[in-house]
mmCIF file of C-alpha atoms in Angstrom:
data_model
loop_
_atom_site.group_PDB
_atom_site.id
_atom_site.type_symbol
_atom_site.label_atom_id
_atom_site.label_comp_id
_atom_site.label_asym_id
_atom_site.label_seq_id
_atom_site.Cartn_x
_atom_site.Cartn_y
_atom_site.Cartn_z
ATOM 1 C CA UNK A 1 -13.526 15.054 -7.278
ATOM 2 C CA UNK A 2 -16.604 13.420 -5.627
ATOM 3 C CA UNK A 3 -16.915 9.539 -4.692
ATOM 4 C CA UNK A 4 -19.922 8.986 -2.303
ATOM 5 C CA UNK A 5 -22.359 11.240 -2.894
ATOM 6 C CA UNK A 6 -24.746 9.991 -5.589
ATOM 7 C CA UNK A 7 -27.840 11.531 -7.450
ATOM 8 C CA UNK A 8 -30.110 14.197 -6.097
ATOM 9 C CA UNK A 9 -27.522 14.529 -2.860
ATOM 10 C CA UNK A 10 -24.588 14.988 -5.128
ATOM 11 C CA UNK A 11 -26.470 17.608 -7.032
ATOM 12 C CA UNK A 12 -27.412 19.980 -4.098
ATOM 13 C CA UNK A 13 -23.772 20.120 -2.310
ATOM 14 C CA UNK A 14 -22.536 20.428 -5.519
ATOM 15 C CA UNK A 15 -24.585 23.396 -7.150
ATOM 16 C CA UNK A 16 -23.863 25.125 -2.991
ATOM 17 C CA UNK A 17 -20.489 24.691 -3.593
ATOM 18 C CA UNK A 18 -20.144 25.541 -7.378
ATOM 19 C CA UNK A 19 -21.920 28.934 -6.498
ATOM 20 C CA UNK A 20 -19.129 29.100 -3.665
ATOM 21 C CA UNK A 21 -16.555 29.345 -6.001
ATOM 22 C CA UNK A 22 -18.694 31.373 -8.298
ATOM 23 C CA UNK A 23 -18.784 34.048 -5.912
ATOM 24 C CA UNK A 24 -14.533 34.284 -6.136
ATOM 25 C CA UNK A 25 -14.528 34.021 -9.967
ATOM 26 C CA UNK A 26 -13.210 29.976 -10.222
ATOM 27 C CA UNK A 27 -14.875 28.212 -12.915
ATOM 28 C CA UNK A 28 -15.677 24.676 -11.138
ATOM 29 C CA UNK A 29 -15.863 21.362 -12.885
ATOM 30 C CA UNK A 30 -16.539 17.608 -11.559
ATOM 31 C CA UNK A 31 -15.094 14.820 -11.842
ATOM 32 C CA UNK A 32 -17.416 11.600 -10.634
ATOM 33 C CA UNK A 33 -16.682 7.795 -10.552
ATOM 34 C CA UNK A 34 -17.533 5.904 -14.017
ATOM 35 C CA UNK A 35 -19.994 3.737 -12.433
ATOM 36 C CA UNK A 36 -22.109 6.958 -10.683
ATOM 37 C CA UNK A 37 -25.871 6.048 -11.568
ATOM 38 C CA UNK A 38 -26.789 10.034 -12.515
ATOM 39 C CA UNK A 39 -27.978 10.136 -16.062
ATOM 40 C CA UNK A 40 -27.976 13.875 -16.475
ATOM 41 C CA UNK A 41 -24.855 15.389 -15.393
ATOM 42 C CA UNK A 42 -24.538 19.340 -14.672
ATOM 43 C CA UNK A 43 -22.829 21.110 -16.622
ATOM 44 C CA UNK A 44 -19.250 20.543 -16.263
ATOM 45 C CA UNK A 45 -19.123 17.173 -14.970
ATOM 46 C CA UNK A 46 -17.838 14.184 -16.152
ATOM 47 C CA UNK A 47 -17.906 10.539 -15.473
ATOM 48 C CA UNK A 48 -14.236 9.492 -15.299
ATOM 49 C CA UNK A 49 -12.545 7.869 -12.423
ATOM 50 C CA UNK A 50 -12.839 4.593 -11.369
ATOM 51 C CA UNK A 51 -12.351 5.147 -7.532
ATOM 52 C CA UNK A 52 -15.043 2.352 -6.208
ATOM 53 C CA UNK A 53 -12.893 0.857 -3.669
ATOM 54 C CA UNK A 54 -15.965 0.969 -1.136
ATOM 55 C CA UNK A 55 -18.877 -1.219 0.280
ATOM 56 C CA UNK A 56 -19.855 -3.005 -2.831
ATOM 57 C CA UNK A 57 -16.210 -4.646 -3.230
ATOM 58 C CA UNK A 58 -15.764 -6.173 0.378
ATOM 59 C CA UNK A 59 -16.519 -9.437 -0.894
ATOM 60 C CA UNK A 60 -13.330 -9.568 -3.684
ATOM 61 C CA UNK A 61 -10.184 -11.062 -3.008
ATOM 62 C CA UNK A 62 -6.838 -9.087 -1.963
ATOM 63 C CA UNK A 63 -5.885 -9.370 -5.362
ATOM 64 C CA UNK A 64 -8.735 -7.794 -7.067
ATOM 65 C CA UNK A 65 -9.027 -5.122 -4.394
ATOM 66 C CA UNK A 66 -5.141 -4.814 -5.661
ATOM 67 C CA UNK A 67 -6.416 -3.887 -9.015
ATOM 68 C CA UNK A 68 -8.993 -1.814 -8.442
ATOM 69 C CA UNK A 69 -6.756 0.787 -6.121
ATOM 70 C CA UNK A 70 -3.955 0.173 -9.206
ATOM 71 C CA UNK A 71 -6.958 1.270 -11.565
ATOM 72 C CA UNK A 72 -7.922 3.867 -9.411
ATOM 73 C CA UNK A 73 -4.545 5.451 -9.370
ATOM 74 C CA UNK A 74 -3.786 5.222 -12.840
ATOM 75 C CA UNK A 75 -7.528 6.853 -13.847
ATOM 76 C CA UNK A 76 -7.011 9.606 -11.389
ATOM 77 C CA UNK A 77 -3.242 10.550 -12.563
ATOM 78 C CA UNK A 78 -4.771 10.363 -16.154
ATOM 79 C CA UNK A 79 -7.649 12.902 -15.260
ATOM 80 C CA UNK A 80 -4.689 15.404 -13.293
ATOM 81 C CA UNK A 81 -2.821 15.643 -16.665
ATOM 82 C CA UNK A 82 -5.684 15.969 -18.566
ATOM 83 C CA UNK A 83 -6.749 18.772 -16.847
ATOM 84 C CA UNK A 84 -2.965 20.482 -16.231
ATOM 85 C CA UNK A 85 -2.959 19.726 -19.883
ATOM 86 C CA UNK A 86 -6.527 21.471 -21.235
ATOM 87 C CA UNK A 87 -5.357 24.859 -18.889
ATOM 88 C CA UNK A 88 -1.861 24.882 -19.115
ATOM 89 C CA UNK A 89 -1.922 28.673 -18.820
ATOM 90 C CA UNK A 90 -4.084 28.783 -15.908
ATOM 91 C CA UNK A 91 -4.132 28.023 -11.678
ATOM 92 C CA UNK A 92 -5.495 24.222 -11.376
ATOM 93 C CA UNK A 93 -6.997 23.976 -7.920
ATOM 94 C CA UNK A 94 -8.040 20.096 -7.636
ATOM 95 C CA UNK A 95 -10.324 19.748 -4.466
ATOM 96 C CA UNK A 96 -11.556 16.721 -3.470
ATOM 97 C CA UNK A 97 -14.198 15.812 -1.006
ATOM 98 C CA UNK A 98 -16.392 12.666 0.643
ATOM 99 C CA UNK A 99 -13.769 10.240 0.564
ATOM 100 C CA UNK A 100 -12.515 7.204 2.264
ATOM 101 C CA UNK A 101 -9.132 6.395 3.142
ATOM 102 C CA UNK A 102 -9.092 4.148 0.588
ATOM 103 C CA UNK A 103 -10.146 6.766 -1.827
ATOM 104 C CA UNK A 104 -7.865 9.085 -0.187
ATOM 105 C CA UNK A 105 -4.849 7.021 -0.539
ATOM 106 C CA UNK A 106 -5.389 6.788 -4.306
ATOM 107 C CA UNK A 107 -5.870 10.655 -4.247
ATOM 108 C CA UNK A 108 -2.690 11.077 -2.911
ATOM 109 C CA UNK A 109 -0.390 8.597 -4.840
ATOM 110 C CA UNK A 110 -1.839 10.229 -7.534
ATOM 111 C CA UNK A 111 -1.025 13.636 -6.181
ATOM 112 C CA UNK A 112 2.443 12.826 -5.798
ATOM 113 C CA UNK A 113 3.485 12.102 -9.464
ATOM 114 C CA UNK A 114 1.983 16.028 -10.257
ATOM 115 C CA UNK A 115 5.014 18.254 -11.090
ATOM 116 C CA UNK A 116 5.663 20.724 -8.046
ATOM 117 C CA UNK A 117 4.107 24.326 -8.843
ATOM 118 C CA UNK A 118 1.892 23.165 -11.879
ATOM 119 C CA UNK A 119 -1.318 22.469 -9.259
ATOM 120 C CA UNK A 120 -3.108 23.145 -5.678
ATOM 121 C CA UNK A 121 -4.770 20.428 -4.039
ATOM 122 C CA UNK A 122 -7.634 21.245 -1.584
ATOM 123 C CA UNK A 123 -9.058 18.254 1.027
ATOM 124 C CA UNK A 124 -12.291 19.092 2.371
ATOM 125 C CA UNK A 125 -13.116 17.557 5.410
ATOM 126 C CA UNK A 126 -17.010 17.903 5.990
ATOM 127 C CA UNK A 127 -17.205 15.673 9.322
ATOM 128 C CA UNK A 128 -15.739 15.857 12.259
ATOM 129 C CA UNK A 129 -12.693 13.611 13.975
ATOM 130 C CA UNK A 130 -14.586 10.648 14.234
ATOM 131 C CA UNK A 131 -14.592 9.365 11.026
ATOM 132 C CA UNK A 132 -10.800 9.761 11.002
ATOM 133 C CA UNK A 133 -10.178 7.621 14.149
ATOM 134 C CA UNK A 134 -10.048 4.458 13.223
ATOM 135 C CA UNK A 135 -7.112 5.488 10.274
ATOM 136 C CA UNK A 136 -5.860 8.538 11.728
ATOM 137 C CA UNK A 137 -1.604 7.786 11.627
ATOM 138 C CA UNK A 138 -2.720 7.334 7.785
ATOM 139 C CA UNK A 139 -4.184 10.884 7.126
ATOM 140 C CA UNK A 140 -1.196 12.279 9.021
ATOM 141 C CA UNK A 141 1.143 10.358 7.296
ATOM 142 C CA UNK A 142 -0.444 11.050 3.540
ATOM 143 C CA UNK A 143 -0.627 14.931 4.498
ATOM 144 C CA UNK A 144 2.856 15.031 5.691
ATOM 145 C CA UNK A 145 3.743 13.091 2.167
ATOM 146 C CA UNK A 146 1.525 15.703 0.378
ATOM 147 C CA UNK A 147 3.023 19.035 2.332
ATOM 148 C CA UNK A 148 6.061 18.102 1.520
ATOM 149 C CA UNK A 149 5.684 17.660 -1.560
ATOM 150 C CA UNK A 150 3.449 20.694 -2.474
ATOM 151 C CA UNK A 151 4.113 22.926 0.855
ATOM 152 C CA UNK A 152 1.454 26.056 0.386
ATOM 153 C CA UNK A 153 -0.438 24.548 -2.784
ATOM 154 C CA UNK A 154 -1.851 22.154 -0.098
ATOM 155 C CA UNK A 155 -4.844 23.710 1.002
ATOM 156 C CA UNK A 156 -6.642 21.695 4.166
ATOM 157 C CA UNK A 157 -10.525 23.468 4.116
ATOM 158 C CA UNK A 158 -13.486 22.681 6.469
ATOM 159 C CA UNK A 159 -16.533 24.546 6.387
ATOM 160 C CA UNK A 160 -16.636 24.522 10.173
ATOM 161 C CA UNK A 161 -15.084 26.293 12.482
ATOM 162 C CA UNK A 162 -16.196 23.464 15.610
ATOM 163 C CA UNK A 163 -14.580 20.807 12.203
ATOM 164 C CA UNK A 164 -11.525 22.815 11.604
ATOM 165 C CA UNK A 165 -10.589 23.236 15.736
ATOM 166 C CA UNK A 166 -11.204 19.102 16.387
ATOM 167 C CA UNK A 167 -9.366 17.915 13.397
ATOM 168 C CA UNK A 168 -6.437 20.117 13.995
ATOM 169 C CA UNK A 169 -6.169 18.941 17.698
ATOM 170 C CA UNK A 170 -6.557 15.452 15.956
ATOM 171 C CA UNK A 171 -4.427 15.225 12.911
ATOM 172 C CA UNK A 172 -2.179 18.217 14.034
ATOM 173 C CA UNK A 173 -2.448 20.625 10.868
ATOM 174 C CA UNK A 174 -4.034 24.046 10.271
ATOM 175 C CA UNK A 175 -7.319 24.294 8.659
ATOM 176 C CA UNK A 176 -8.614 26.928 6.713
ATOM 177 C CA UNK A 177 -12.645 27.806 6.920
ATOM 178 C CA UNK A 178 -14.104 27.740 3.636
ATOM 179 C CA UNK A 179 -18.026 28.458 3.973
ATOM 180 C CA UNK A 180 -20.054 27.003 1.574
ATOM 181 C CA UNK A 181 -23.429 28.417 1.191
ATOM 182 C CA UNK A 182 -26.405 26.289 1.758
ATOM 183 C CA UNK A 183 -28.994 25.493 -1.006
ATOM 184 C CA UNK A 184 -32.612 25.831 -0.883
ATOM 185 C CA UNK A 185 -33.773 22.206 -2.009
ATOM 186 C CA UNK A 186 -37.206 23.498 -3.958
ATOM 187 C CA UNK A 187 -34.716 26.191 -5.969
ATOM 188 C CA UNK A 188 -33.436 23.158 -8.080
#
C-alpha cells in the first residue's frame, strides 16, 4: 500500500522490493491512491484508495479534511476485504510503506475492523526518527492499538539496522530487518 511515491520513483522501490519478496516465494501486489498520475501500472497494481490527505489539501476546511480521512477509511477497509475475500485460503500479509500520520491513522482504523487471525500487517519504516518526532505519542499509541489487537501478525520492518536501533529507542518496539535489494536504474 503506497501513498507518496509517484511515477518512475514508485516503480524502482517497488520492482526492489517485489523481487524481495520474490526471493521468499510471496506473490506481491499494489495497491496505489486513485488519483496516482502513472498511466501504465506493473503488473499487479491497482489504483484504488483514496488516501490523499497530504500537501495538496491544506487549503480545505476541517470539514472536508473530515471527509476525505472518512473516505480514506472506508476505501481502505473495502480494499482489506477484498483482498481477505479473493484469497480466503491463503496468508494475507498487507504491508504498507511511505506514509504520513495522517495516512497512517487511516491505515490503522482500518486495520482494526480486520477479524483477528485472518491477516498480518507489516509497517515499513524507511527513515529514521526524525520524521516521527513531531507525532511520535501517535505512532506509539496506534501500534499499541494495533499489537493488541493483532499481537505477532504485527510485523514492524526497517531495512536498516542504524533505522531499526533509533526507532526502537524512539517509539519503544522491536524492529525486524527486512533488506530490500537495491535496483539498478538502467535495468528497467
Amino acid at each position: 500500500i503506497h501513498e507518496r511515491l509517484v511515477g518512475s520513483e514508485m516503480c524502482i522501490r517497488d520492482r526492489s522490493l517485489g523481487r524481495a519478496l520474490a526471493q521468499v516465494g510471496w506473490d506481491h501486489q499494489a495497491a496505489i491512491p486513485i488519483d496516482n498520475a502513472m498511466d501504465q501500472l506493473p503488473p499487479g497494481w491497482i489504483k484504488s484508495l483514496n488516501l490523499s490527505l497530504k500537501h495538496k489539501n491544506k487549503n480545505k476546511n476541517i470539514f472536508q479534511k473530515f471527509l476525505l480521512f472518512k473516505s480514506g477509511i472506508f476505501d481502505l477497509k473495502k480494499y482489506f476485504k477484498t483482498e481477505l475475500f479473493k484469497k480466503k485460503n491463503s496468508e494475507q500479509v498487507f504491508f504498507i510503506e511511505s506514509f504520513s500520520i495522517w495516512q497512517f491513522i487511516v491505515f490503522c482504523i482500518a486495520a482494526i475492523n480486520i477479524p483477528k487471525g485472518e491477516a498480518s500487517f507489516w509497517i515499513l519504516f524507511r527513515y529514521g526518527p526524525s520524521i516521527l518526532l513531531r507525532h511520535v505519542w501517535l505512532y506509539k499509541g496506534f501500534i499499541k492499538v494495533l499489537r493488541l489487537r493483532f499481537g505477532s501478525n504485527l510485523k514492524l520492518v526497517t531495512d536498516s539496522e542504524l533505522i531499526a536501533l533509533s526507532l526502537k529507542q524512539l517509539i519503544g518496539f522491536d524492529f525486524i530487518i527486512f533488506p530490500i535489494p537495491p535496483v539498478s536504474y538502467t535495468h528497467l
